[in-house]
mmCIF file with all atom_site columns, C-alpha atoms in Angstrom:
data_model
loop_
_atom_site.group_PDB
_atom_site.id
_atom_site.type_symbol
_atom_site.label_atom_id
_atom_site.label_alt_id
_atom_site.label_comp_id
_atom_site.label_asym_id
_atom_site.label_entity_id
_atom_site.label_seq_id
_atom_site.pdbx_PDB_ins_code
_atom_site.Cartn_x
_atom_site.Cartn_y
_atom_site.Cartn_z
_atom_site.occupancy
_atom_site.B_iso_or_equiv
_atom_site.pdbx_formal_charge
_atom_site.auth_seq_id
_atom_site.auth_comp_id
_atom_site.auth_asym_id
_atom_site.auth_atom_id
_atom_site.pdbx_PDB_model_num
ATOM 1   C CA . UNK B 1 1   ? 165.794 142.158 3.302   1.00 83.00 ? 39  UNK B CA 1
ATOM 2   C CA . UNK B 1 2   ? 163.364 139.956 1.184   1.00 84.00 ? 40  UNK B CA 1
ATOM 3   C CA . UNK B 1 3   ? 166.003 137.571 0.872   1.00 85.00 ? 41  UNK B CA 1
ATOM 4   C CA . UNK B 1 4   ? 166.623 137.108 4.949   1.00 89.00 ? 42  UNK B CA 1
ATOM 5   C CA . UNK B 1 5   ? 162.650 137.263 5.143   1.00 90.00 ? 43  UNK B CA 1
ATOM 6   C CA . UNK B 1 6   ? 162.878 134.010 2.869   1.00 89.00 ? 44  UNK B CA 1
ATOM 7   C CA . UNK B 1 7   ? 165.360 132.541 4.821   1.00 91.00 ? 45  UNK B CA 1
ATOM 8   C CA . UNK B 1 8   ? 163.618 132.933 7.848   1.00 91.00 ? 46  UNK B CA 1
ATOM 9   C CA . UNK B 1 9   ? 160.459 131.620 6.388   1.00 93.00 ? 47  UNK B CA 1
ATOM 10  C CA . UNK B 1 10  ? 162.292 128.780 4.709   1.00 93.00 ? 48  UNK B CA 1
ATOM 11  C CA . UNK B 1 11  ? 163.615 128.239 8.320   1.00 94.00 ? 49  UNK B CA 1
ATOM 12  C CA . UNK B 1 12  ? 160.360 127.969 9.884   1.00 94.00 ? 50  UNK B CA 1
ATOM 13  C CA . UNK B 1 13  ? 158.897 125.732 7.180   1.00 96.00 ? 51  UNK B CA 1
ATOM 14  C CA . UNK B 1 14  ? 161.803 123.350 7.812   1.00 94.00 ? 52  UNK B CA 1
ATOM 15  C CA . UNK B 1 15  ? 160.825 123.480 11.736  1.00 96.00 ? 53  UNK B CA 1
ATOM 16  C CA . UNK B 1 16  ? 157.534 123.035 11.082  1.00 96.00 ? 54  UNK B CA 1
ATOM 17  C CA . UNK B 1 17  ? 158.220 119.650 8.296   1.00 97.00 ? 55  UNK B CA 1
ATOM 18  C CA . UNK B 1 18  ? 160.818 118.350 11.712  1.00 97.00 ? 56  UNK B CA 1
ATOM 19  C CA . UNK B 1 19  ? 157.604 119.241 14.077  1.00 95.00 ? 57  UNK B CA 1
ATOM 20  C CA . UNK B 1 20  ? 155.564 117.697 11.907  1.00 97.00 ? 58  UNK B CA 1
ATOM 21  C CA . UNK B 1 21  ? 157.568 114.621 11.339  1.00 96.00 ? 59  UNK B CA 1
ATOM 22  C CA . UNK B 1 22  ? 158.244 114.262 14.811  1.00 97.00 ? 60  UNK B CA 1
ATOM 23  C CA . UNK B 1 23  ? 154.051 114.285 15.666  1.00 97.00 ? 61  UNK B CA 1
ATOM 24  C CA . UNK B 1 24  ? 153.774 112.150 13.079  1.00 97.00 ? 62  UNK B CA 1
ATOM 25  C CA . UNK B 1 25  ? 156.415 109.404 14.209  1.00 97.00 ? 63  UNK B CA 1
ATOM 26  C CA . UNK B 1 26  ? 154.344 109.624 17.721  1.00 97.00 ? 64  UNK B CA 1
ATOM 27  C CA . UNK B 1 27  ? 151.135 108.843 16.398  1.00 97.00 ? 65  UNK B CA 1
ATOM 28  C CA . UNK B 1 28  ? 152.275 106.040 14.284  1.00 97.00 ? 66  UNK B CA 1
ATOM 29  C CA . UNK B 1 29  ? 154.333 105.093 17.529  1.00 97.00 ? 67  UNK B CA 1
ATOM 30  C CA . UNK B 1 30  ? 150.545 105.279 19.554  1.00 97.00 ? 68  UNK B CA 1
ATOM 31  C CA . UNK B 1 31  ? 148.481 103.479 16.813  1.00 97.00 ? 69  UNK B CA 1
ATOM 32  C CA . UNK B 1 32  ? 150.738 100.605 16.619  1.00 97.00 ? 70  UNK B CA 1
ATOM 33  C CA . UNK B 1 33  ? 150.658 100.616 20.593  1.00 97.00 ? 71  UNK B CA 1
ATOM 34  C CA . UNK B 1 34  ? 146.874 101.044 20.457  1.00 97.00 ? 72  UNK B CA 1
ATOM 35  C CA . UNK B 1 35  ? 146.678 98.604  18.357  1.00 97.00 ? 73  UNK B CA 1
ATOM 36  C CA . UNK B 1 36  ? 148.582 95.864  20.155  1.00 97.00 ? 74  UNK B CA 1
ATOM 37  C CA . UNK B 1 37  ? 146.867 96.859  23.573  1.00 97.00 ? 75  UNK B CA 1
ATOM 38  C CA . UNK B 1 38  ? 143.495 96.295  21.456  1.00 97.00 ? 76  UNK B CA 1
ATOM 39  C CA . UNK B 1 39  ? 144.919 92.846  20.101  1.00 97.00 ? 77  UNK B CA 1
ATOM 40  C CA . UNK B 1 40  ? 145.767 91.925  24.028  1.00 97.00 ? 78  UNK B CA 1
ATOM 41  C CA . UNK B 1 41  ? 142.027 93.152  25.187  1.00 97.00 ? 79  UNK B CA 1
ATOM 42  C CA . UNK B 1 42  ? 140.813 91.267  22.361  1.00 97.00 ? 80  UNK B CA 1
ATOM 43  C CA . UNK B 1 43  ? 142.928 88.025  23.320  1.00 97.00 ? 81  UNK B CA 1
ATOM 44  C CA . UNK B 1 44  ? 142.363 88.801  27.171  1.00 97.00 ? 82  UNK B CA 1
ATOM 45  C CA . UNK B 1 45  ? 138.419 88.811  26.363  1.00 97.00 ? 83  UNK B CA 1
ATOM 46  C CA . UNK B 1 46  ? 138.590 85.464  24.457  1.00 97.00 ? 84  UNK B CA 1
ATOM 47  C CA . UNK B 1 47  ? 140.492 84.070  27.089  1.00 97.00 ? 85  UNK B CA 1
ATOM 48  C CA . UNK B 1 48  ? 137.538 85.485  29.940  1.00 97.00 ? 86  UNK B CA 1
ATOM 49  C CA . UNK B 1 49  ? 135.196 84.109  27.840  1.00 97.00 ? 87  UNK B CA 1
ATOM 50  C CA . UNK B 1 50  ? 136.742 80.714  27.551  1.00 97.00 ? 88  UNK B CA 1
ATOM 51  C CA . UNK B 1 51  ? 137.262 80.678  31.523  1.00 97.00 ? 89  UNK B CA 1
ATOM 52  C CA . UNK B 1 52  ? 133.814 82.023  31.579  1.00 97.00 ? 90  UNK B CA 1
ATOM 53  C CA . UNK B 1 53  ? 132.318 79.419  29.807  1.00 97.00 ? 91  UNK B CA 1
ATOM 54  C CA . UNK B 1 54  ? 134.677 76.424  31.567  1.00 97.00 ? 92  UNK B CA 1
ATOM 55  C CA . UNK B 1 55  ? 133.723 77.843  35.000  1.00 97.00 ? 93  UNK B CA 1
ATOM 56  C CA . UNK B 1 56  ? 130.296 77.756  33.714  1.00 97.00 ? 94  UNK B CA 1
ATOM 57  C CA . UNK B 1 57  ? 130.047 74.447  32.280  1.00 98.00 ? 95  UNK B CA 1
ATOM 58  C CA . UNK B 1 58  ? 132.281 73.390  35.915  1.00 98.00 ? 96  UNK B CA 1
ATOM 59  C CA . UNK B 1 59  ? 128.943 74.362  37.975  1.00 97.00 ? 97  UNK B CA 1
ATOM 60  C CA . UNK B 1 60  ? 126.273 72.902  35.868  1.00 98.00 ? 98  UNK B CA 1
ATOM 61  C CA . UNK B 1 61  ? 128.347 69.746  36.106  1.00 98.00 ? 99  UNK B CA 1
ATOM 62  C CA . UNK B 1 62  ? 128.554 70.513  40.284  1.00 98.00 ? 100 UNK B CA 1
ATOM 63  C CA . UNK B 1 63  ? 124.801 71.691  40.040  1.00 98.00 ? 101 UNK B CA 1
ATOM 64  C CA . UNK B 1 64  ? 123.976 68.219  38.226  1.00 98.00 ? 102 UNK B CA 1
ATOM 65  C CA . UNK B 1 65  ? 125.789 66.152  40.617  1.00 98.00 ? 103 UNK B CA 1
ATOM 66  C CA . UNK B 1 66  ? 124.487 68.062  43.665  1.00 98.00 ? 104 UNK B CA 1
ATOM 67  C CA . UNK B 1 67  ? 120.897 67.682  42.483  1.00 98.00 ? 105 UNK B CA 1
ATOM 68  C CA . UNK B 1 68  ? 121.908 63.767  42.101  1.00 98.00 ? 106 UNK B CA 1
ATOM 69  C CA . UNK B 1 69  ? 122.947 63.744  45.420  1.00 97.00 ? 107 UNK B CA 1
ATOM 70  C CA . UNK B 1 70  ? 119.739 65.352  46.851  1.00 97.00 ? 108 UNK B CA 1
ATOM 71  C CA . UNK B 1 71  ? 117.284 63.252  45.163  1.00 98.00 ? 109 UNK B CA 1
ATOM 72  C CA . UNK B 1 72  ? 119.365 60.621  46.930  1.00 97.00 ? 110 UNK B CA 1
ATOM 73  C CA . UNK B 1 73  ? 119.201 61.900  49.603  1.00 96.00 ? 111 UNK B CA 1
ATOM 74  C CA . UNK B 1 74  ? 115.680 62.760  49.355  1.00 96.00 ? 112 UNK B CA 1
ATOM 75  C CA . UNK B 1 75  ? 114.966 58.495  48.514  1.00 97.00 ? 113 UNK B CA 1
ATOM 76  C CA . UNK B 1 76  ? 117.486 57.895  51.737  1.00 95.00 ? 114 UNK B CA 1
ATOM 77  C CA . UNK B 1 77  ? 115.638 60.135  54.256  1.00 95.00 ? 115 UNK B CA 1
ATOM 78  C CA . UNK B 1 78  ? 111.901 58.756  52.848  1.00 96.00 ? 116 UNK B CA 1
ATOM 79  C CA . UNK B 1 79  ? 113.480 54.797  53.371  1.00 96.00 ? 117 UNK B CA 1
ATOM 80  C CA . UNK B 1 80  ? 114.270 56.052  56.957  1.00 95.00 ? 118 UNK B CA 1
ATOM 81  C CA . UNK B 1 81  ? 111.571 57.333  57.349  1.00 94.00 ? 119 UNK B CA 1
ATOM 82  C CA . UNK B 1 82  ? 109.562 53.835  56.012  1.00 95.00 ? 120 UNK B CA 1
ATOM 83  C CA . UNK B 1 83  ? 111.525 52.000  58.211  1.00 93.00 ? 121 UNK B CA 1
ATOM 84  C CA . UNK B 1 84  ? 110.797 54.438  61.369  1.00 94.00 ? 122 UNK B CA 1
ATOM 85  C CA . UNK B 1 85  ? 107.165 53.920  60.889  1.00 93.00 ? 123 UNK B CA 1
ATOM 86  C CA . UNK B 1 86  ? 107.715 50.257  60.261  1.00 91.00 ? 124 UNK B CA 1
ATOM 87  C CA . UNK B 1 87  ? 109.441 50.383  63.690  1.00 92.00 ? 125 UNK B CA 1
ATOM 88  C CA . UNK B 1 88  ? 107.242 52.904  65.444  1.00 91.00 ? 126 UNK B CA 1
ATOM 89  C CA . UNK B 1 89  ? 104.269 50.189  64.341  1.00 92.00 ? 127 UNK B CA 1
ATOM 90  C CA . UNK B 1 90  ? 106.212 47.415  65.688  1.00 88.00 ? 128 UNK B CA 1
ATOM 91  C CA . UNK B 1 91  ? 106.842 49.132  69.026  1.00 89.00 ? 129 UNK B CA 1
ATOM 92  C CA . UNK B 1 92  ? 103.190 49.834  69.633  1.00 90.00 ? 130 UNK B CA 1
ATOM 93  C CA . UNK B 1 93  ? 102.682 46.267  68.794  1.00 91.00 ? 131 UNK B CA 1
ATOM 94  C CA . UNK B 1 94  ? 105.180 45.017  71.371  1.00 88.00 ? 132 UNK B CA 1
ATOM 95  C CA . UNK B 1 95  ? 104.063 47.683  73.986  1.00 88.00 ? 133 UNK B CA 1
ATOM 96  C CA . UNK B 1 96  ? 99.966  46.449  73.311  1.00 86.00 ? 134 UNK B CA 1
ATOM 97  C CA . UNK B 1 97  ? 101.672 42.512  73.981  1.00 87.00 ? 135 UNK B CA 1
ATOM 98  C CA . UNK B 1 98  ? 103.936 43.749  76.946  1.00 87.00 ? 136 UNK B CA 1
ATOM 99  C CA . UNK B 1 99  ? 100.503 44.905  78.485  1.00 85.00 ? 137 UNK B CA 1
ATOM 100 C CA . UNK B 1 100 ? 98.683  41.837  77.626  1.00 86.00 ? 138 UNK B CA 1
ATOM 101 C CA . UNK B 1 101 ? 101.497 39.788  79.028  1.00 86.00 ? 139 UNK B CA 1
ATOM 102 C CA . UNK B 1 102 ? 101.584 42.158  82.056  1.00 83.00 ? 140 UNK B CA 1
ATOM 103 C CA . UNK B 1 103 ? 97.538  41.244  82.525  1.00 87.00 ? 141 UNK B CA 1
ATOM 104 C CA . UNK B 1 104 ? 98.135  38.096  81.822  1.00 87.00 ? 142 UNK B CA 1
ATOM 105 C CA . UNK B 1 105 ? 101.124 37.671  84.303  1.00 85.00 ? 143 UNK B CA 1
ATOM 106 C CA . UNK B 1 106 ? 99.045  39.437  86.820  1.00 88.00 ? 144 UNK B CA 1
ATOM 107 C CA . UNK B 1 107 ? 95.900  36.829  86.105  1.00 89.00 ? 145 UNK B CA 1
ATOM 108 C CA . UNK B 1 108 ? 98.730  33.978  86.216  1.00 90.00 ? 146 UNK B CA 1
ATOM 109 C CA . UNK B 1 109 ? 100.031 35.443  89.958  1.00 89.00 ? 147 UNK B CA 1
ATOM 110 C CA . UNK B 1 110 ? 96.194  35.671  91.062  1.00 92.00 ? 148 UNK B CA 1
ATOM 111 C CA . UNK B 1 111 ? 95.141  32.233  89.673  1.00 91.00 ? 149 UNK B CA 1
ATOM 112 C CA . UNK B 1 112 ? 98.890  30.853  92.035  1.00 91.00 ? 150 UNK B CA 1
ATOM 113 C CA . UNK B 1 113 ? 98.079  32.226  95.348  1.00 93.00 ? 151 UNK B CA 1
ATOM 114 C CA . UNK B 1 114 ? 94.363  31.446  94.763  1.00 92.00 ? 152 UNK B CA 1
ATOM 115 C CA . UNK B 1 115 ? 95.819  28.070  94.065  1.00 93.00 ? 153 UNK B CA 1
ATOM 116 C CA . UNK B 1 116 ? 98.245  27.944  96.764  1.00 93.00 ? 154 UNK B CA 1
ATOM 117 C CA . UNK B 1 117 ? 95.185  29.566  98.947  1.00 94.00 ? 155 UNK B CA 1
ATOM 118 C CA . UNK B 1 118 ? 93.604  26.575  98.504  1.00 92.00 ? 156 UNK B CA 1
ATOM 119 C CA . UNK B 1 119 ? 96.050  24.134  98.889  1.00 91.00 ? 157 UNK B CA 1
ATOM 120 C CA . UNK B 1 120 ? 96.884  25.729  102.430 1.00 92.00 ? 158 UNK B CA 1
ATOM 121 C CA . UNK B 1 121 ? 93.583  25.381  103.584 1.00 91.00 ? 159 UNK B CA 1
ATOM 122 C CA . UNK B 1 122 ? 93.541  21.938  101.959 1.00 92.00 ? 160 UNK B CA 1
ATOM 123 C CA . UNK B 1 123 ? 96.916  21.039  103.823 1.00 91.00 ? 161 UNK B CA 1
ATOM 124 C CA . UNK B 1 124 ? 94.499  22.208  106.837 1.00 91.00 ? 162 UNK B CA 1
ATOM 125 C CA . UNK B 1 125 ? 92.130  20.546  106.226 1.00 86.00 ? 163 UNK B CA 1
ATOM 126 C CA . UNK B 1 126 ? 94.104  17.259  106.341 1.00 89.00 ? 164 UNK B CA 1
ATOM 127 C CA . UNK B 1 127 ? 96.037  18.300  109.521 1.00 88.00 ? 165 UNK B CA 1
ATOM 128 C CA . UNK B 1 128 ? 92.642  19.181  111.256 1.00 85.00 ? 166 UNK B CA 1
ATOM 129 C CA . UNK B 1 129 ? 91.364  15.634  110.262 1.00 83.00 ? 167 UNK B CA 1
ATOM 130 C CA . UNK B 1 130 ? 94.635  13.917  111.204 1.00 72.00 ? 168 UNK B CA 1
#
C-alpha cells in the first residue's frame, strides 16, 4: 500500500518537474521575446527621435528662410511704398501745373479774342474811313 502511495507520489512529482519544465521553457520563451520587443521599442524610439530631431532641424531651416523672405518682403512693400509717395507727390505736382496751365490757357484764350476784339474793330475802323 505504502509502496503504490510512493509510486503515486513519485508520479506526481515527475508531473509536477514536466509542469514545471514546461512553465519554465515559456517564460524563458517570453523574456527572450520581451526582450527583443524591448530592443525594437528601444531602436524604434532612437529612430523617432532621429526623425524627430531631422523634422525639427527641417522647420527651423523653413522657419529661417521664411523669416528671410518676409523681411524681404517687408524692404519690398516699404520701396513700394517710397516710390508710391514719390509718385503720389509727383501727381499733385502735375495736377497743381495742369491747373496753372488750365489758368493760364484760359488767360491766353481771353488775351486772343480781346486781341482779335480789337483787331475787328480796328479792321472797322479802316473800312469806316475807307
Amino acid at each position: 500500500d505504502k509502496g503504490s502511495m510512493l509510486e503515486a507520489n513519485t508520479a506526481q512529482v515527475d508531473e509536477l518537474h514536466a509542469d514545471i519544465s514546461k512553465w519554465q521553457q515559456r517564460a524563458t520563451k517570453l523574456e527572450k521575446r520581451l526582450r527583443k520587443e524591448r530592443e525594437e521599442v528601444k531602436e524604434s524610439n532612437v529612430q523617432l527621435e532621429n526623425e524627430t530631431a531631422q523634422s525639427l532641424e527641417e522647420l527651423k531651416e523653413q522657419m529661417t528662410a521664411l523669416k528671410a523672405e518676409l523681411i524681404e518682403e517687408s524692404e519690398r512693400r516699404a520701396a513700394l511704398e517710397m516710390e508710391l509717395e514719390g509718385k503720389t507727390a509727383g501727381l499733385e505736382q502735375l495736377e497743381g501745373l495742369e491747373v496753372e496751365a488750365g489758368q493760364a490757357d484760359v488767360e491766353s484764350r481771353r488775351e486772343l479774342e480781346r486781341v482779335m476784339r480789337e483787331k475787328e474793330e480796328m479792321e472797322a475802323d479802316v473800312a469806316d474811313l475807307s
